[in-house]
Short mmCIF file of C-alpha atoms in Angstrom, two decimals:
data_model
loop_
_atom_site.label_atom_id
_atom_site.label_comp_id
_atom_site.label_asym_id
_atom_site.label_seq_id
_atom_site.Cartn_x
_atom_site.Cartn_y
_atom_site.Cartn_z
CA UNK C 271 -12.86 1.36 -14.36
CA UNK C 272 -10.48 3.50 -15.32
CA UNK C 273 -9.22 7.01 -13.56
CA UNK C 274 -6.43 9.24 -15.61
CA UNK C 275 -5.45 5.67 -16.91
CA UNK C 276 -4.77 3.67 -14.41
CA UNK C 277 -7.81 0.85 -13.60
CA UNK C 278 -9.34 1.04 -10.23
CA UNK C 279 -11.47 -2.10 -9.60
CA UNK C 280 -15.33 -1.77 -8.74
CA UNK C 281 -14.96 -3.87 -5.10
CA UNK C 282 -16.13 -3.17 -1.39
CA UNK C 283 -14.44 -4.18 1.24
CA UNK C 284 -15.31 -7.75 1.78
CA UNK C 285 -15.24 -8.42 -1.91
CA UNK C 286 -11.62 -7.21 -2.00
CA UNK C 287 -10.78 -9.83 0.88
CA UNK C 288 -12.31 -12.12 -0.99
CA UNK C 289 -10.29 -11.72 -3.56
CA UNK C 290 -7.20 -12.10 -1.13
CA UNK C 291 -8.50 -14.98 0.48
CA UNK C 292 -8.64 -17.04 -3.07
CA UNK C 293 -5.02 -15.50 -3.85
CA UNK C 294 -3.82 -17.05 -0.55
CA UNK C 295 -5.17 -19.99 -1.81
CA UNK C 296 -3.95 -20.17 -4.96
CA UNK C 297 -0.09 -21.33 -6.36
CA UNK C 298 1.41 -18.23 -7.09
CA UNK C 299 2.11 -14.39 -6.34
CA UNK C 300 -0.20 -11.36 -6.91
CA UNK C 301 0.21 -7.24 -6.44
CA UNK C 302 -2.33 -5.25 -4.33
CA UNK C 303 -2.09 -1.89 -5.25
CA UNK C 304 -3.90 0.91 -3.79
CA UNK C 305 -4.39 3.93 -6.11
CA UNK C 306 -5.09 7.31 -4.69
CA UNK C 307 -4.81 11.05 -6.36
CA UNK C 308 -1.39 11.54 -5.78
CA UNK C 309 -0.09 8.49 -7.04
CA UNK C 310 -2.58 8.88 -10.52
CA UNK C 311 -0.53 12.30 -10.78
CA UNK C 312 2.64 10.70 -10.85
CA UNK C 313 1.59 7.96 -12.91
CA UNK C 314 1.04 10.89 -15.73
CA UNK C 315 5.02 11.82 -15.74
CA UNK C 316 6.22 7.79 -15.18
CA UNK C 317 4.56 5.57 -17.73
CA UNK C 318 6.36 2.57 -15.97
CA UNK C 319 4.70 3.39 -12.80
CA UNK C 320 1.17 3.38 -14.69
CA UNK C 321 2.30 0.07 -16.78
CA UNK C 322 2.76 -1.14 -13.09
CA UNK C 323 -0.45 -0.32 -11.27
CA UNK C 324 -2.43 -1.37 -14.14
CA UNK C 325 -0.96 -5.08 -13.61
CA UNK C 326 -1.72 -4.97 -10.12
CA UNK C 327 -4.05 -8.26 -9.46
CA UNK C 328 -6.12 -6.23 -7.19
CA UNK C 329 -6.52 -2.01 -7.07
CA UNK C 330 -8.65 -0.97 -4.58
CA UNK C 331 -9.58 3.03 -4.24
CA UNK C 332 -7.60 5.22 -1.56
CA UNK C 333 -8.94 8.17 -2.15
CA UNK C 334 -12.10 10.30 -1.59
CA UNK C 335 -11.48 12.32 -4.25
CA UNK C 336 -10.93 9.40 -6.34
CA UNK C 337 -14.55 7.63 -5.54
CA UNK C 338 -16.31 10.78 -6.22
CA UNK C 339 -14.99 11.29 -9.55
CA UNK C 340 -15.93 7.53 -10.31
CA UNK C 341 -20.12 9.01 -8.93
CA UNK C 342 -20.07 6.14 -6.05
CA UNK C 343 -19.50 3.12 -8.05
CA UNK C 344 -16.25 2.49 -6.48
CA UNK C 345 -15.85 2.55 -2.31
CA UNK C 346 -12.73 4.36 -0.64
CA UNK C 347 -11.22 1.39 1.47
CA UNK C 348 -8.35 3.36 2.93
CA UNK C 349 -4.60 1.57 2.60
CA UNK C 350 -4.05 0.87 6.20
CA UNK C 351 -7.72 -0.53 7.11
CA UNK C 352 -6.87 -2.94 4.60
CA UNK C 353 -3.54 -3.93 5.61
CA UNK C 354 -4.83 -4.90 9.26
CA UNK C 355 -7.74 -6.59 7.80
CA UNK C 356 -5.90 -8.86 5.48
CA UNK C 357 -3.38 -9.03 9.02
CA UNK C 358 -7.39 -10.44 10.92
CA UNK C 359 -7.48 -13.05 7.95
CA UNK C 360 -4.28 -14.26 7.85
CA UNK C 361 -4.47 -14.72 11.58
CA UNK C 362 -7.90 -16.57 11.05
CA UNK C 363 -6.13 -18.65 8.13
CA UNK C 364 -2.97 -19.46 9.72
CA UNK C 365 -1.11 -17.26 7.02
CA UNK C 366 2.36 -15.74 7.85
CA UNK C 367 3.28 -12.48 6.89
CA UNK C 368 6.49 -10.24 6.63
CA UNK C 369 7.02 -6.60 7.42
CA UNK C 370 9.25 -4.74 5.18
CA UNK C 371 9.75 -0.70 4.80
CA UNK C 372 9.19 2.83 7.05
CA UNK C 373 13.12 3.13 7.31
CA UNK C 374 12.99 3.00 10.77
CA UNK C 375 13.82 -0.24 12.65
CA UNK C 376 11.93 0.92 15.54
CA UNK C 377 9.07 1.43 13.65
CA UNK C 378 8.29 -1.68 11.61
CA UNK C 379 9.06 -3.26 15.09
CA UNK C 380 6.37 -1.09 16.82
CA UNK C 381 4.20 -1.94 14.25
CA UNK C 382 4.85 -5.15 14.63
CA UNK C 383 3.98 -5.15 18.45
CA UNK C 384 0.73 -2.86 17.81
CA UNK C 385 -0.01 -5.98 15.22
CA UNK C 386 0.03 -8.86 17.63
CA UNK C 387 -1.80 -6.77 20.45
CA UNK C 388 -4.58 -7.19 18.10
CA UNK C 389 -4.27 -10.33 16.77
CA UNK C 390 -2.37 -12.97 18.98
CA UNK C 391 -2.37 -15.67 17.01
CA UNK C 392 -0.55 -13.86 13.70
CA UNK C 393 2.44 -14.84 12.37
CA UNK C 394 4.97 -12.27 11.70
CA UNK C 395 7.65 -14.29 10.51
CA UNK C 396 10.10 -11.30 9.52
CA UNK C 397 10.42 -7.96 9.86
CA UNK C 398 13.40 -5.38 7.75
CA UNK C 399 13.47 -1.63 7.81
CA UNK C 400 13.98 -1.91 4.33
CA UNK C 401 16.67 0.03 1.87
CA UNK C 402 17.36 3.84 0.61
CA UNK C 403 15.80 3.63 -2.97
CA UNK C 404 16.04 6.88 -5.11
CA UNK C 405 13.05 8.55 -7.33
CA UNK C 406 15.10 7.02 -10.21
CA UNK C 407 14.66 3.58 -8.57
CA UNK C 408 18.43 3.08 -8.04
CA UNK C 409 19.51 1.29 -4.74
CA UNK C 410 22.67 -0.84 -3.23
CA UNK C 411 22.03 -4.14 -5.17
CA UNK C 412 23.90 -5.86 -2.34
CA UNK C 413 21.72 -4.53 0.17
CA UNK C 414 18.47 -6.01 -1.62
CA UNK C 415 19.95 -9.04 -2.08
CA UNK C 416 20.44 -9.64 1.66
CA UNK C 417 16.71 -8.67 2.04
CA UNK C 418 15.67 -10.76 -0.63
CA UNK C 419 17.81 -13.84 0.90
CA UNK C 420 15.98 -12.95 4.62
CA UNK C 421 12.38 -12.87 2.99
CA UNK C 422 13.17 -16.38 1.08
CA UNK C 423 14.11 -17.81 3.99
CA UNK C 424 11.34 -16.54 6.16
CA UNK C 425 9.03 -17.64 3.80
CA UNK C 426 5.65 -15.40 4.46
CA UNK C 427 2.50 -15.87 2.64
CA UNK C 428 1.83 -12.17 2.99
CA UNK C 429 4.29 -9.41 2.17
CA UNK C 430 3.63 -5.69 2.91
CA UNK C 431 6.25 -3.21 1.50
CA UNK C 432 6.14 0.46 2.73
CA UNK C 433 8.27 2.53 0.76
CA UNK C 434 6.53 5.07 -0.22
CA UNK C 435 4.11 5.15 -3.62
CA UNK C 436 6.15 4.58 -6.87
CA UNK C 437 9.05 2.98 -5.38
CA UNK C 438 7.17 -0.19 -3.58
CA UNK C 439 5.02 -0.53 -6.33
CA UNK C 440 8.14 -1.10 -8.45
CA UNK C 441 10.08 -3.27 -5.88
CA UNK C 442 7.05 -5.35 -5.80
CA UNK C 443 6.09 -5.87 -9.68
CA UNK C 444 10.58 -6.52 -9.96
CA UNK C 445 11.38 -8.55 -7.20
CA UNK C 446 7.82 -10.65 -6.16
CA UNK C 447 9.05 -13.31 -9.12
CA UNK C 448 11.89 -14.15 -6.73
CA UNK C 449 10.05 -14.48 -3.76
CA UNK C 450 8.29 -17.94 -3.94
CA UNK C 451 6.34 -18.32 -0.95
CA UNK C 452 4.63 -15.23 -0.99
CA UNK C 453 1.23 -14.97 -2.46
CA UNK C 454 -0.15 -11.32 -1.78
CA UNK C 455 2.57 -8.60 -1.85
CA UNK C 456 1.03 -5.13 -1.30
CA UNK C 457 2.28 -1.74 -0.74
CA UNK C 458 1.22 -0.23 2.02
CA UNK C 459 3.34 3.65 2.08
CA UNK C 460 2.82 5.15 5.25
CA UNK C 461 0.65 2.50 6.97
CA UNK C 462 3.57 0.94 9.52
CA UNK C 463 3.86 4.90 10.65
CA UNK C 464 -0.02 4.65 11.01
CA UNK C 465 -0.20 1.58 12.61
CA UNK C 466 3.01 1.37 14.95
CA UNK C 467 1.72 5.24 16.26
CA UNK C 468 4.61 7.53 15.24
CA UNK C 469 2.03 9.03 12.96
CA UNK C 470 -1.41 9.59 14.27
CA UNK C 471 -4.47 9.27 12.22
CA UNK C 472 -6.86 11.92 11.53
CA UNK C 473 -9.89 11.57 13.83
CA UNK C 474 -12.83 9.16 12.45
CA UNK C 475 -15.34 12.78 11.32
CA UNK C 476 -12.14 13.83 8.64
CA UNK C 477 -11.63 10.10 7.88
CA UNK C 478 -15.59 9.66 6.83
CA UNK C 479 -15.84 13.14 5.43
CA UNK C 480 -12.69 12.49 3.37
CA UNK C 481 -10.25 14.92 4.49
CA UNK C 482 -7.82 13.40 6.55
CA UNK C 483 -5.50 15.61 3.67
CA UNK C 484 -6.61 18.63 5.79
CA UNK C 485 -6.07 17.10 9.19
CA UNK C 486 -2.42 16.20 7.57
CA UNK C 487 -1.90 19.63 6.37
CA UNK C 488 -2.42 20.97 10.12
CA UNK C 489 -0.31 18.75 11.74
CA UNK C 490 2.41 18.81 8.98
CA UNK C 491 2.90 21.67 7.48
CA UNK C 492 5.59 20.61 5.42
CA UNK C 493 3.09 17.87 3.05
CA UNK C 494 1.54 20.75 1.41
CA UNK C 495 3.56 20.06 -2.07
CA UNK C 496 2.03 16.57 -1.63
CA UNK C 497 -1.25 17.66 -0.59
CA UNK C 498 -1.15 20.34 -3.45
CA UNK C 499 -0.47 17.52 -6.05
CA UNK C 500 -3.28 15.31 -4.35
CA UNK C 501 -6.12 18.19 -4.66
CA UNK C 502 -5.44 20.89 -7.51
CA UNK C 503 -2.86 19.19 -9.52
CA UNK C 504 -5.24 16.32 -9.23
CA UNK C 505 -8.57 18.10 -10.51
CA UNK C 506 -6.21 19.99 -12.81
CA UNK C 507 -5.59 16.34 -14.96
CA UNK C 508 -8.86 15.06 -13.82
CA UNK C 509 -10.97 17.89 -15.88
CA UNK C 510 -8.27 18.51 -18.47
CA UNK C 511 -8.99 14.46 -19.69
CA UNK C 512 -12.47 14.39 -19.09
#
């Protein structure tokens, strides 16, 4: 279905790893995208951003507010759950994967570490902080190369980019054709904060209820533009193209 545009595909859970089970099967590369208010804002101002998510191989709903809109035909399966379940498969399959994005060395490292606590047997074949990439998407050409050349020689199956909503999205949909091992490449935005513990997650009652945005609020003051464009500026388009 569609939401303000952009297509949000009818799966649960264990239908969307499925679907990333036969893609980690199959010959060549797809985009897992995960949709949420904020991000179906933006995609009203950037028509290449919404050109992009709707080519993702795979949307799946992040966003409460986003699932009751669609009147429970489409299941919330937050971002980072995701991530570490496709991290449980590709442990159970034998698939590699690479870590690239948060900014911070330390984190993606500490994610990393968090990573193999629970699962032993995964491969993490790479890890890179990533690159400073501007709202216009502009970034040191050299400096992607040299991440380009360290994922083609690393070669994962499984590539998670964290660089925040818009930019990864475009990364991935530009640069995936160069990366020929890889056959899932998803963006993940905060999840490696999430994951490695430098941000904690709201406790499980907001998380069901849907409100982790209020939890976030509390405990970050300084989101409230983004939570702002995620809640009214959200319902503002929502009703206005009813």
């Amino acid at each position: 279905m569609y939401i303000l545009g952009v297509r949000v595909d009818t799966v649960d859970k264990s239908s969307a790893l499925a679907k990333v089970a036969d893609f980690l099967s199959s010959g060549e590369g797809h985009m897992i995208f995960t949709p949420n208010p904020e991000m179906l804002v933006d995609a009203q101002k950037d028509s290449y951003f919404k050109e992009i998510l709707n080519k993702g191989d795979l949307n799946i709903c992040d966003g409460k507010g986003i699932a009751l809109f669609a009147k429970d035909s489409l299941e919330r399966i937050p971002g980072v759950d995701f991530m570490v379940d496709i991290c449980r498969l590709a442990a159970r399959e034998n698939k590699s994967v690479y870590l690239l994005g948060s900014g911070f060395e330390y984190v993606v490292k500490e994610c990393k570490n968090k990573l193999l606590e629970k699962f032993p047997s995964l491969k993490i074949v790479g890890l890179h902080p990533g690159l400073k990439i501007t709202d216009g998407f502009k970034f040191d050409s050299d400096e992607n190369d040299v991440i380009i050349d360290d994922i083609i020689l690393s070669a994962p199956d499984i590539l998670f980019v964290a660089f925040g909503h818009r930019k990864q999205e475009k990364w991935i949909y530009g640069f995936l054709p160069e990366l020929p091992s890889v056959r899932v490449a998803m963006g993940v935005g905060g999840s490696f904060d999430f994951i490695s513990g430098k941000i904690k997650r709201a406790p499980g009652v907001f998380r069901r209820l849907g409100i982790e945005w209020l939890y976030r609020l509390v405990c970050e003051p300084r989101r409230i533009k983004r939570i702002w464009k995620a809640t009214v500026v959200f319902l503002f388009y929502y009703y206005k193209n009813k």
